[in-house]
CSV table of C-alpha atoms in Angstrom, one decimal:
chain,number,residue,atom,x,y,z
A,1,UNK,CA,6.2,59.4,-14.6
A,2,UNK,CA,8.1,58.9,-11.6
A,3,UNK,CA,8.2,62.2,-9.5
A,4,UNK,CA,10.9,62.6,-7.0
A,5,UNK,CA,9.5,63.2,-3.3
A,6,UNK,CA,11.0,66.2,-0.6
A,7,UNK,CA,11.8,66.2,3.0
A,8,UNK,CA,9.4,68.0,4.9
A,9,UNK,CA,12.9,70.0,5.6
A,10,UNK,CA,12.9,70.9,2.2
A,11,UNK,CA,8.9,71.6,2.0
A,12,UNK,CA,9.3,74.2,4.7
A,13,UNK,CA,12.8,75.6,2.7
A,14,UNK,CA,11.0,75.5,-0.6
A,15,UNK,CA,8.0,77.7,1.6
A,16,UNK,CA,10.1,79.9,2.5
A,17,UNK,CA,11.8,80.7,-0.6
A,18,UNK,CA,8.0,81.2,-2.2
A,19,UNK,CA,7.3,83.6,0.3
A,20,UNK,CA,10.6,85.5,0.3
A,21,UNK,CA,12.4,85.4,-3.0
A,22,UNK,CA,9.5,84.3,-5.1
A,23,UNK,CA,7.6,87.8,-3.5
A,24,UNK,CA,4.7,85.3,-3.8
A,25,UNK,CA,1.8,86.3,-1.1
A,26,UNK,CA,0.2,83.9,1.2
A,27,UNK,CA,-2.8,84.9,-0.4
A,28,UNK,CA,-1.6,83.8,-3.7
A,29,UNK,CA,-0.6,80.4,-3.0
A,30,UNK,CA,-3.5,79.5,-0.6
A,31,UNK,CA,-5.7,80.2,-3.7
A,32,UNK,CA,-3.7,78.6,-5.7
A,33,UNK,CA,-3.5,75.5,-3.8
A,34,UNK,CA,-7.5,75.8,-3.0
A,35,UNK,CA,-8.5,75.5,-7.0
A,36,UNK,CA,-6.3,72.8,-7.3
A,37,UNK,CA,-7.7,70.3,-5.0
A,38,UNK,CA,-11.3,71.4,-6.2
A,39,UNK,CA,-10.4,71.0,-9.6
A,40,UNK,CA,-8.7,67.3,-8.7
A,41,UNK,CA,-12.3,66.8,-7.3
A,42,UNK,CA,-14.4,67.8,-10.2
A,43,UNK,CA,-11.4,65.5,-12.5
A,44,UNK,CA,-12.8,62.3,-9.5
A,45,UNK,CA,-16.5,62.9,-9.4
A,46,UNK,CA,-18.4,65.6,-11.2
A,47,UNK,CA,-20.8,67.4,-9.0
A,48,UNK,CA,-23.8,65.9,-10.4
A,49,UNK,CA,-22.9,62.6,-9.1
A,50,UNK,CA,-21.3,63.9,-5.6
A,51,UNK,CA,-22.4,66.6,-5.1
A,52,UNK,CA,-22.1,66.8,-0.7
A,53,UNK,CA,-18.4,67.7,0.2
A,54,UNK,CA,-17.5,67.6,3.6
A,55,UNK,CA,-14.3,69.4,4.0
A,56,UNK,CA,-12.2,69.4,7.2
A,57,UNK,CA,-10.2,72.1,7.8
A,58,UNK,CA,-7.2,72.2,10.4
A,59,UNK,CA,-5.9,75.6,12.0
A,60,UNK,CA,-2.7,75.9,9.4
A,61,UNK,CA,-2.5,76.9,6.3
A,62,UNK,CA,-3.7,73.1,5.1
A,63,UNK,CA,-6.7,74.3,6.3
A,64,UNK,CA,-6.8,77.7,4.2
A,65,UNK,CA,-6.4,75.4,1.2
A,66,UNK,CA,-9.4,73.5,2.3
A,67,UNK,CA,-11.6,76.9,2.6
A,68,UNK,CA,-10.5,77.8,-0.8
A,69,UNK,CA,-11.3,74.4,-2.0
A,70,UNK,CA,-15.0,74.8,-0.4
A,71,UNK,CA,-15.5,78.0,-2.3
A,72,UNK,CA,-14.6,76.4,-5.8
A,73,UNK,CA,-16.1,73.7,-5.2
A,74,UNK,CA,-19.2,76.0,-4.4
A,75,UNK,CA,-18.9,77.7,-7.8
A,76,UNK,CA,-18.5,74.3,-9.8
A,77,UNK,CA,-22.0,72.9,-8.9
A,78,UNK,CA,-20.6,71.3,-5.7
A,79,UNK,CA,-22.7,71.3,-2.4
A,80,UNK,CA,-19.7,71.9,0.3
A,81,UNK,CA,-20.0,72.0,4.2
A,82,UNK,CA,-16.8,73.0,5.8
A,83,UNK,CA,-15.8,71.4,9.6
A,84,UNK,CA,-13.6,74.3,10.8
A,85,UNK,CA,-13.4,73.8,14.6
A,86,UNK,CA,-10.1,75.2,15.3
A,87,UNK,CA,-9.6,78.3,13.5
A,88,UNK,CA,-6.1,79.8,13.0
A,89,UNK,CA,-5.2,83.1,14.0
A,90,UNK,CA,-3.3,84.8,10.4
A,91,UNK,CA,-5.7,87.4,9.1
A,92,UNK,CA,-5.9,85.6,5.7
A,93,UNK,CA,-8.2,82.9,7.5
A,94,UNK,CA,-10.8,85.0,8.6
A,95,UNK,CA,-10.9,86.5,5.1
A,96,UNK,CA,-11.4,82.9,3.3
A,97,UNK,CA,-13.9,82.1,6.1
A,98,UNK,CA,-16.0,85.6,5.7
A,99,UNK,CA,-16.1,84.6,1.8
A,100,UNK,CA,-17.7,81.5,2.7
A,101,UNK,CA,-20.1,82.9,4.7
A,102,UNK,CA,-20.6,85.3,1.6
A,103,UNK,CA,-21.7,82.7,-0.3
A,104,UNK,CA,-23.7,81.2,2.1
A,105,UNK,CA,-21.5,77.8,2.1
A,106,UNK,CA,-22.4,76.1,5.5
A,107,UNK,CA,-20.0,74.8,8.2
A,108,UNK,CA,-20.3,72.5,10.6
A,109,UNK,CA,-19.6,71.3,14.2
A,110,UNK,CA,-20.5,67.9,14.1
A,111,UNK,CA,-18.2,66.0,11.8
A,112,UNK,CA,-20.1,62.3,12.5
A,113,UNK,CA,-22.9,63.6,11.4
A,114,UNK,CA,-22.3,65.3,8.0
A,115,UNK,CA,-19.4,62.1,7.5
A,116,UNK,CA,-23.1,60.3,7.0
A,117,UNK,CA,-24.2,62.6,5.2
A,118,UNK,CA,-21.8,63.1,2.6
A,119,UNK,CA,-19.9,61.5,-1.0
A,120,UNK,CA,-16.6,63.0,-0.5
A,121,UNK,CA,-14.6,64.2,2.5
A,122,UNK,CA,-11.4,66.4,2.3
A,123,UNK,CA,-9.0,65.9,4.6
A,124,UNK,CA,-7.2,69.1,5.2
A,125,UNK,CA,-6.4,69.1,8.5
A,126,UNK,CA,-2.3,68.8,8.3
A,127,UNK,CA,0.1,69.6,6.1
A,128,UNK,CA,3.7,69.4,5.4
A,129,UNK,CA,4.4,71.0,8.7
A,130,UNK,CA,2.9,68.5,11.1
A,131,UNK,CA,4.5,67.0,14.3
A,132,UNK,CA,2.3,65.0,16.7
A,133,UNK,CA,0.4,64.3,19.0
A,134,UNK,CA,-2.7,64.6,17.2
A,135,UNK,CA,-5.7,66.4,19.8
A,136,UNK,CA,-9.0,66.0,19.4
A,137,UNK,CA,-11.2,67.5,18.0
A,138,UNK,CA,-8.9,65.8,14.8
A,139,UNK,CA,-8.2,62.9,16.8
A,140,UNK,CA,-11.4,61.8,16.5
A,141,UNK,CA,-11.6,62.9,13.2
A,142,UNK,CA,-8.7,61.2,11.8
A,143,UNK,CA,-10.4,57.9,13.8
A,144,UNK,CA,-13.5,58.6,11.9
A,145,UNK,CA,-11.4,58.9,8.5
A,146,UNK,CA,-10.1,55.5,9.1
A,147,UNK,CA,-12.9,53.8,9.2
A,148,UNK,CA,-15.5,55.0,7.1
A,149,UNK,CA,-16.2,53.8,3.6
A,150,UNK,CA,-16.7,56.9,2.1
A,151,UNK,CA,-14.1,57.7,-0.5
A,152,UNK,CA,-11.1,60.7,1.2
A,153,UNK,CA,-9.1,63.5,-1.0
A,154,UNK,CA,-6.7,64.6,1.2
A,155,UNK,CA,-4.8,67.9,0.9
A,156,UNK,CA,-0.7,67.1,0.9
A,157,UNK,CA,-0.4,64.7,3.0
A,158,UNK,CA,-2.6,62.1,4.8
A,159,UNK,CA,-3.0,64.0,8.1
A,160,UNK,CA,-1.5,62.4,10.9
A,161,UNK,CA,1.2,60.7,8.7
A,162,UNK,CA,4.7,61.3,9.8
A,163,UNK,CA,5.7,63.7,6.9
A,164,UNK,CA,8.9,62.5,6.4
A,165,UNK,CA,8.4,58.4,7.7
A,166,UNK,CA,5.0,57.8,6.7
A,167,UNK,CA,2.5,55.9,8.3
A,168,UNK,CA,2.7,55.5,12.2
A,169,UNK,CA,3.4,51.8,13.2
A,170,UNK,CA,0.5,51.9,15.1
A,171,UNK,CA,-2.3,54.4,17.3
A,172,UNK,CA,-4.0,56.7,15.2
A,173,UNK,CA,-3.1,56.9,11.6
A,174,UNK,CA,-2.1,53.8,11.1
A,175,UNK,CA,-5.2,52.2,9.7
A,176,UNK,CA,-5.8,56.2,7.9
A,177,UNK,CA,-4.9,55.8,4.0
A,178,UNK,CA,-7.0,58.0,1.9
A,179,UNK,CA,-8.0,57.4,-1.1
A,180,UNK,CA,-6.5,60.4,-3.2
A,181,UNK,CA,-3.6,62.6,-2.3
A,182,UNK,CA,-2.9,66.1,-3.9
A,183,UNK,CA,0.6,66.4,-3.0
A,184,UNK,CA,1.4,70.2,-3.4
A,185,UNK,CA,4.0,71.2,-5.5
A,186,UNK,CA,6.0,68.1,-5.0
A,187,UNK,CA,5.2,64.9,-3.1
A,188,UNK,CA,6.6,64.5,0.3
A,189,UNK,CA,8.9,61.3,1.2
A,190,UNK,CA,5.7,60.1,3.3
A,191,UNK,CA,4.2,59.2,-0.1
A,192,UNK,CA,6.4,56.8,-1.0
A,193,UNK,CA,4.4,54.4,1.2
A,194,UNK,CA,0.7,55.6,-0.1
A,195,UNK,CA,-0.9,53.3,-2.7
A,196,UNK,CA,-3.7,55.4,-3.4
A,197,UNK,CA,-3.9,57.4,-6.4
A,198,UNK,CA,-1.8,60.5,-6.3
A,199,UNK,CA,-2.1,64.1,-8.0
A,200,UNK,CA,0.0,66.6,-7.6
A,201,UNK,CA,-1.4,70.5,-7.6
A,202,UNK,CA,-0.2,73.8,-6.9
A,203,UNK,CA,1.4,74.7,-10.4
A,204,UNK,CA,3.9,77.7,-8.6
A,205,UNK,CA,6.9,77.0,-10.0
A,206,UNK,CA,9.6,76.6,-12.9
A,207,UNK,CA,12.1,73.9,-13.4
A,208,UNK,CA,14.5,76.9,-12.2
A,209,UNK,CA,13.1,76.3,-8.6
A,210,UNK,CA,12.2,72.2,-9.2
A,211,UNK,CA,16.0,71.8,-9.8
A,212,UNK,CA,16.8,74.1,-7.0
A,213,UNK,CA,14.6,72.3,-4.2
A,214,UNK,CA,15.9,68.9,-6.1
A,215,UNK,CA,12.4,68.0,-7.1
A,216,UNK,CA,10.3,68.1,-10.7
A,217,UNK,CA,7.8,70.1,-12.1
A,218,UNK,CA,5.2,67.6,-13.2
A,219,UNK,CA,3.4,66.6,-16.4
A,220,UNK,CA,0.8,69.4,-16.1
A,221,UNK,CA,-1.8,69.4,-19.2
A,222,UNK,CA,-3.0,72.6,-20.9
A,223,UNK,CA,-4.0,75.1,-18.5
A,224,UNK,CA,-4.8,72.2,-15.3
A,225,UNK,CA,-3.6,73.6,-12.0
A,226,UNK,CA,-4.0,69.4,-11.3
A,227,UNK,CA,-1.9,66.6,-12.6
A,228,UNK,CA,-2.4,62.3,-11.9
A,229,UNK,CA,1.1,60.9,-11.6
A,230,UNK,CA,1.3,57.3,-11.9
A,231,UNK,CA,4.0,56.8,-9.2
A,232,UNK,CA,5.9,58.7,-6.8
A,233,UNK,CA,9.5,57.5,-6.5
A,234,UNK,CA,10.8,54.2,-4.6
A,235,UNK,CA,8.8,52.5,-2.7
A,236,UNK,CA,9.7,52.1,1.0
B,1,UNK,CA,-27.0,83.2,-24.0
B,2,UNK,CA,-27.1,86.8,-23.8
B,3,UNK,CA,-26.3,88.4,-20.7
B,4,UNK,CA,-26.6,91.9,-19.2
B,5,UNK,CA,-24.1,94.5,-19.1
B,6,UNK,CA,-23.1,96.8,-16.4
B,7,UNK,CA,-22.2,100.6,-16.0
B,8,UNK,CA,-18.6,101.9,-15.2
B,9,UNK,CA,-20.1,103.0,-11.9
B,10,UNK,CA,-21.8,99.5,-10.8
B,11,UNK,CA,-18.4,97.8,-11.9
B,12,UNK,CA,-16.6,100.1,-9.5
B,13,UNK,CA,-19.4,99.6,-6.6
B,14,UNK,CA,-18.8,95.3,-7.4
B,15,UNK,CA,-15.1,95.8,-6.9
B,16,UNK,CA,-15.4,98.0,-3.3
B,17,UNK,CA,-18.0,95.3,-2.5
B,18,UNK,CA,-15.9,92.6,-3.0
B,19,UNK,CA,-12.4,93.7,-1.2
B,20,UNK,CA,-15.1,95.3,1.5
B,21,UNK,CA,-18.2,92.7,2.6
B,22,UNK,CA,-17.0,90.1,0.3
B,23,UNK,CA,-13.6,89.7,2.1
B,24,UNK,CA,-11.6,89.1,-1.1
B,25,UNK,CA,-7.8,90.5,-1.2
B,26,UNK,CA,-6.6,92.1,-3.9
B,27,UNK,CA,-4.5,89.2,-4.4
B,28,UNK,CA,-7.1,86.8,-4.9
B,29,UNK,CA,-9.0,88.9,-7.2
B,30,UNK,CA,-5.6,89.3,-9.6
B,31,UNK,CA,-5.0,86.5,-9.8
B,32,UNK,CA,-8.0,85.1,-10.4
B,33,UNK,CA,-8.8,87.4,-12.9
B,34,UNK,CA,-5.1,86.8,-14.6
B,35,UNK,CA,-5.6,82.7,-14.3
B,36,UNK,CA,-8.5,83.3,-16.1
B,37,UNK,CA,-7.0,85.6,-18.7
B,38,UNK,CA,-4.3,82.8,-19.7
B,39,UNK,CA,-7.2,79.9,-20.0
B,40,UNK,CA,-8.8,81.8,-22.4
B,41,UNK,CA,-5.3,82.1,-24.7
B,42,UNK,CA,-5.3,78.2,-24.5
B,43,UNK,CA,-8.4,78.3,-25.6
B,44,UNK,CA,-7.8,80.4,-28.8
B,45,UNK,CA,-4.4,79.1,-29.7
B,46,UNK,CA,-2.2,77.1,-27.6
B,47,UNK,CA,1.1,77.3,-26.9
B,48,UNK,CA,2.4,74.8,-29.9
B,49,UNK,CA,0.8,77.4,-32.7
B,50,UNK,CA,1.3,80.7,-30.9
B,51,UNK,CA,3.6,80.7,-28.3
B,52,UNK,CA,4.8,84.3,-28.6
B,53,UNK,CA,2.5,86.4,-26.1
B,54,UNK,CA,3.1,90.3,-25.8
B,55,UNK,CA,1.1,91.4,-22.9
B,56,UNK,CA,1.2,95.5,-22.8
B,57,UNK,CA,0.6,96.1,-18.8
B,58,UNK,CA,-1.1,99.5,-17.8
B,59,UNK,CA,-0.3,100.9,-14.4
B,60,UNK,CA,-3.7,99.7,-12.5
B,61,UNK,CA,-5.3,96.9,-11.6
B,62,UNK,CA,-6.1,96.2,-15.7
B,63,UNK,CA,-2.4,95.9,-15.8
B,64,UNK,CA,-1.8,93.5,-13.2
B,65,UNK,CA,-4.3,91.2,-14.4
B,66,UNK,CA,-1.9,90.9,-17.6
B,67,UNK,CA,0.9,90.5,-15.3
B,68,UNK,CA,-0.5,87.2,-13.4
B,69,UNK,CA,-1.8,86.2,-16.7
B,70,UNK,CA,2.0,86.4,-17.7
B,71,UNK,CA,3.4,83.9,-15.0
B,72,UNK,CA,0.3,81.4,-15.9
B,73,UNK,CA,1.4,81.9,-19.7
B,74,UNK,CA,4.8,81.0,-18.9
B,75,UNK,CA,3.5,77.8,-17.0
B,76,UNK,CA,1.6,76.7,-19.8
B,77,UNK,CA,4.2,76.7,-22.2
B,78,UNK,CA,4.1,79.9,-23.8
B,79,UNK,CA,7.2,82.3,-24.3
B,80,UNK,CA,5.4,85.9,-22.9
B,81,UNK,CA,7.1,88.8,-22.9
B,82,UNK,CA,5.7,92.2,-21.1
B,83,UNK,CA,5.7,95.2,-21.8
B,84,UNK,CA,5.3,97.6,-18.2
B,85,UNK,CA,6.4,101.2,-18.8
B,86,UNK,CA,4.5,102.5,-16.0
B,87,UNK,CA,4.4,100.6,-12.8
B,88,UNK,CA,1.9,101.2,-10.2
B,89,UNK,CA,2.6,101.7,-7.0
B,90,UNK,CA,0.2,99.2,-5.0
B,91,UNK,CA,2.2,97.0,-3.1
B,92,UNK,CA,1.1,93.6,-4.9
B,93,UNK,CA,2.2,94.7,-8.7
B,94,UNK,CA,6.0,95.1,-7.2
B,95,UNK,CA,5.6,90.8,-6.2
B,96,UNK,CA,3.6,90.0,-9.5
B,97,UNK,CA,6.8,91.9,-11.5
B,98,UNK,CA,9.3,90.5,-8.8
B,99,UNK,CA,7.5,86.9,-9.5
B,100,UNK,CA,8.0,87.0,-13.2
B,101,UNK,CA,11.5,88.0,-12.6
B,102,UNK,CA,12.3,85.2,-10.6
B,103,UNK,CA,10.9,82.9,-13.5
B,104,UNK,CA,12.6,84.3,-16.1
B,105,UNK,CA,10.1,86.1,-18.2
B,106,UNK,CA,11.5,89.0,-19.9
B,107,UNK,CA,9.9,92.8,-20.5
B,108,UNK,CA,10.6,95.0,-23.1
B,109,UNK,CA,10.7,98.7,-23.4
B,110,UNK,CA,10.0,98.2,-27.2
B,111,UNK,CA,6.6,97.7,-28.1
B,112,UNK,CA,6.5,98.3,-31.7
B,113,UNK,CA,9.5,95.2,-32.0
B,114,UNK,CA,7.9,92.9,-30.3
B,115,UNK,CA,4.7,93.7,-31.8
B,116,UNK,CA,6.1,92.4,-34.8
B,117,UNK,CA,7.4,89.3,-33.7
B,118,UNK,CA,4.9,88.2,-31.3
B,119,UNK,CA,1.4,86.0,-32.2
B,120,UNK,CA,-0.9,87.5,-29.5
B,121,UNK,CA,-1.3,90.8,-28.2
B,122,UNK,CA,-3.0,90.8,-24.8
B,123,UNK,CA,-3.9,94.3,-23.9
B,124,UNK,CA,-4.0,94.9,-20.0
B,125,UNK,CA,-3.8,98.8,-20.2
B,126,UNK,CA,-6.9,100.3,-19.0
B,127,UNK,CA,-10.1,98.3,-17.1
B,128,UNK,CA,-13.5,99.2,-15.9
B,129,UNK,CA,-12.2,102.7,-14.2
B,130,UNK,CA,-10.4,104.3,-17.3
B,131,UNK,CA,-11.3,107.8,-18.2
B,132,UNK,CA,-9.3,109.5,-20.5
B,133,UNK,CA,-7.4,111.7,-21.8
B,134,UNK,CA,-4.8,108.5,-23.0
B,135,UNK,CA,-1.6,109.4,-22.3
B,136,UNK,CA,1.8,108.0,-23.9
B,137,UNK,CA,3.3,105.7,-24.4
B,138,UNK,CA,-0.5,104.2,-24.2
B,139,UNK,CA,-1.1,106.5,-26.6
B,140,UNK,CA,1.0,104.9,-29.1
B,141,UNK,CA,0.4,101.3,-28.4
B,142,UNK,CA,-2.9,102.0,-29.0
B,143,UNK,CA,-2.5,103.2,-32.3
B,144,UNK,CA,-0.4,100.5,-33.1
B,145,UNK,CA,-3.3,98.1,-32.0
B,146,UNK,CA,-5.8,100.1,-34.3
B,147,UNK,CA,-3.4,98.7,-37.1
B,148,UNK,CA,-1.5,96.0,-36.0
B,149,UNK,CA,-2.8,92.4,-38.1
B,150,UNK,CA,-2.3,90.7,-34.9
B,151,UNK,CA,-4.9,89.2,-33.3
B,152,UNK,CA,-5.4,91.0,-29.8
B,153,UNK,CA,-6.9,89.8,-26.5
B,154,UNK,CA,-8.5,92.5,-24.6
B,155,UNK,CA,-8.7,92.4,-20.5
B,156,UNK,CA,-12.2,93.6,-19.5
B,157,UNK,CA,-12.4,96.7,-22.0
B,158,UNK,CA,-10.8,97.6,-24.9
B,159,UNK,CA,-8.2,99.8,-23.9
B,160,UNK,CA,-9.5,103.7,-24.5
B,161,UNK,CA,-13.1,103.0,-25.0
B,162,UNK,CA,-15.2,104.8,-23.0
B,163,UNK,CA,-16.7,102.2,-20.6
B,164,UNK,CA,-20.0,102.5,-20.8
B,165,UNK,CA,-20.4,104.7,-24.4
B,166,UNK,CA,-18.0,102.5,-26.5
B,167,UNK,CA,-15.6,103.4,-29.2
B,168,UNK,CA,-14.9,107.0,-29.5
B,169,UNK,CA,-16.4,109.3,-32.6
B,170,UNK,CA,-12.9,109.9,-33.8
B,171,UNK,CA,-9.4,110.0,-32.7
B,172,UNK,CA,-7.7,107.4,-30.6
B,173,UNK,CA,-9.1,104.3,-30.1
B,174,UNK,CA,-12.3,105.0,-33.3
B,175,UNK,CA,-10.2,102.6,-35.1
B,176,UNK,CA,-9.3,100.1,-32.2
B,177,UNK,CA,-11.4,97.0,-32.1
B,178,UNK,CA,-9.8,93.9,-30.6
B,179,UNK,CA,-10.4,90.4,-31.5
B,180,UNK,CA,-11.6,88.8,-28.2
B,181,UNK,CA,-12.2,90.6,-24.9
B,182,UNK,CA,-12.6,88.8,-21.8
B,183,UNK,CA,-15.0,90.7,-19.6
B,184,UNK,CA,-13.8,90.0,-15.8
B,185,UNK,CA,-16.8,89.0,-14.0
B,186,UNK,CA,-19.8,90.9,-16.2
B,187,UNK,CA,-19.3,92.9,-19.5
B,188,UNK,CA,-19.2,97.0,-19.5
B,189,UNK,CA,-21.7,98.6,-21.3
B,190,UNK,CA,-19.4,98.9,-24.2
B,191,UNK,CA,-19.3,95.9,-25.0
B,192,UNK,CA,-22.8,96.3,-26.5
B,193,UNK,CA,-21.0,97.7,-29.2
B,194,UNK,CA,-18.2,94.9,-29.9
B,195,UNK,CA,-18.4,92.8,-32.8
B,196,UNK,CA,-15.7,90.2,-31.6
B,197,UNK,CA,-15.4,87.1,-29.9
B,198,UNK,CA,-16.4,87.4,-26.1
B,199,UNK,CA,-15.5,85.3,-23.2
B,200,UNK,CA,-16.3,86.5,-19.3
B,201,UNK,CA,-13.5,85.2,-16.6
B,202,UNK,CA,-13.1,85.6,-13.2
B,203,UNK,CA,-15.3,83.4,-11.0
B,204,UNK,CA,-15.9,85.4,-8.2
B,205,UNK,CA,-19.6,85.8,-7.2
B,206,UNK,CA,-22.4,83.6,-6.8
B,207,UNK,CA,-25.7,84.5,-7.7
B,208,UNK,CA,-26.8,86.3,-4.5
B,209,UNK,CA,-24.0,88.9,-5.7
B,210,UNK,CA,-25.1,89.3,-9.7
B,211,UNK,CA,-28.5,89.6,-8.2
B,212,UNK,CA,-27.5,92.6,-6.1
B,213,UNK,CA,-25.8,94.0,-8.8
B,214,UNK,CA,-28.3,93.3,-11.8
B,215,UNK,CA,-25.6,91.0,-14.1
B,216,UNK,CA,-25.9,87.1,-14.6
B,217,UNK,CA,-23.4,84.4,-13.6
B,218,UNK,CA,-22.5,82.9,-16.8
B,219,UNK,CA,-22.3,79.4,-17.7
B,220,UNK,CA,-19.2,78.0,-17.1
B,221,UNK,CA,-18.1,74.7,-17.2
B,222,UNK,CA,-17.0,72.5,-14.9
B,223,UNK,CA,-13.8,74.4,-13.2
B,224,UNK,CA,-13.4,76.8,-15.7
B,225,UNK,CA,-12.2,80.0,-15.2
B,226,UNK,CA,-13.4,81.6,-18.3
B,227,UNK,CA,-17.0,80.9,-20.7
B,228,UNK,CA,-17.3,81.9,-24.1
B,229,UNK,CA,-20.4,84.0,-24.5
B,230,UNK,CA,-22.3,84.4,-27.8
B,231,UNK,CA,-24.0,87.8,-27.1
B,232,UNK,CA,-23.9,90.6,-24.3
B,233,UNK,CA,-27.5,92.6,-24.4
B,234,UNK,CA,-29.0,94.0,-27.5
B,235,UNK,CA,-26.7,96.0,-29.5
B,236,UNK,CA,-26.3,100.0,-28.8
């Protein structure tokens, strides 16, 4: 199925409208968001078989989504460690953090290390509402990402991608292409140049709201808060 | 696998533990609790054989369980329809309404009509913290569920059973037994005395919690929200 992509205009718009008119709470679709990328993982690699998760977190709300992701993940069988080095300032943060710390999930400060350590990384540093520069500690991070072999899930978009453009021509993020992206709610027009293979979570919305935002609900099975599209509009 | 039940009073010292050292919003736990509430459904009958859902919504927390498990029903394909004569007044069930609104799925002030049209019942009335005396409309719906040939889906308790005594002697609710109840985190004592079939949802805690509290983790599977369980303790 070939899934129409959105500006990261229309990503913030569509946000917005979730927030407002939906009466949807950050809360809400944070968790949402979370279980999807750790069901995506557990649909990838069962936890028997991968069982080490490093997740890196950014300050934004991409970052919420990966905390969420670390608890699930904790409750499926998974073994997460969270690399949180820049933590955001909403109050809903602290909460998904404290729950972590609740259930005894470990974080991290040295990123290297645990990369070495680990079967899967989550990238969810950036999302849809990312505009360089990139500063370390990601920098680094994101330099790390593009050169290890371990395989990378990453959370909306690959961080450090232009949202809108893609891949940067060159400097950091242009060798970055992770292997998996869970686009949320609708892929961004930055996917259009990722050949990896490419999910689509965050099951918010009707077609009322698709048609609305000029996007489409995807192909979701049963009760799966995850979907696998095949492709993701024109390629660039 | 038979697991232990818990009093009325440890349920209520769980859910102040979780919104106080656990860190969870009452968001998260809603919907959460909901999510897992709609799996089950599309595990007893999915949306091609029964997609007429009644969900009768009570004014606490019980109730907005069946309200996020109304917006999940709708995503997975089923035609819900809610009936909410007494709203709450915590902040979060005004967005859950407001969010089912904004999707389209309808309420009714007629239970007794749409009890005759629908497949499922879902009964979201009363939780863990009910005492009586019922009050109408409850009242009524309940009696309809004592007679109703519907096959009912009970959130946490059976609506009007004493929590931790079970059915009462006589009067409303003696005749009331539900097909399925899906205990939200650990079954109430009354469930020693339910013949039906028995899930537990909600993934919350990990087993540092259920230790504290003196209830088991069940075994889900893989990302799960919800685990049939064969037996809850021996059998008042």
């Amino acid at each position: 199925m070939s899934l129409r992509t959105i500006s990261s205009a229309t990503a913030l718009a569509l946000d917005q409208h979730l927030l407002s008119t939906g009466s949807f709470s950050l809360d809400q679709l944070i968790e949402l968001a979370g279980l999807s990328i750790a069901q995506c993982m557990t649909l990838l690699s069962p936890p028997s078989k991968s069982p080490h998760i490093l997740i890196a977190c950014g300050p934004g709300n991409n970052g919420g989504d990966g905390l969420v992701a670390a608890r699930h993940l904790h409750h499926f069988g998974y073994r997460p460690i969270v690399f949180y080095p820049k933590p955001g300032s909403k109050e809903v943060y602290g909460r998904l953090r404290a729950q972590l710390d609740f259930l005894g999930v470990p974080f991290t400060d040295d990123f290297e290390v645990e990369l070495g350590r680990c079967d899967w990384v989550v990238d969810a540093i950036f999302g849809f509402s990312f505009s360089g520069p990139v500063r370390d500690p990601f920098g680094s991070v994101i330099a790390l990402l593009a050169e290890t072999t371990k395989p990378v899930l990453a959370v909306d978009v690959p961080s450090s991608w232009h949202v809108d453009l893609g891949p940067p021509a060159d400097g950091l993020g242009a060798a970055y292409s992770p292997d998996v992206v869970v686009s949320l709610t609708a892929p961004k027009e930055c996917m259009r140049a990722f050949k990896g293979r490419q999910f689509v979570g965050g099951r918010f919305v009707g077609q009322q709201v698709a048609d609305m935002f000029g996007f489409d609900v995807p192909p979701f099975k049963g009760c799966d808060q995850v979907v696998e599209v095949v492709a993701v509009g024109e390629r660039l």
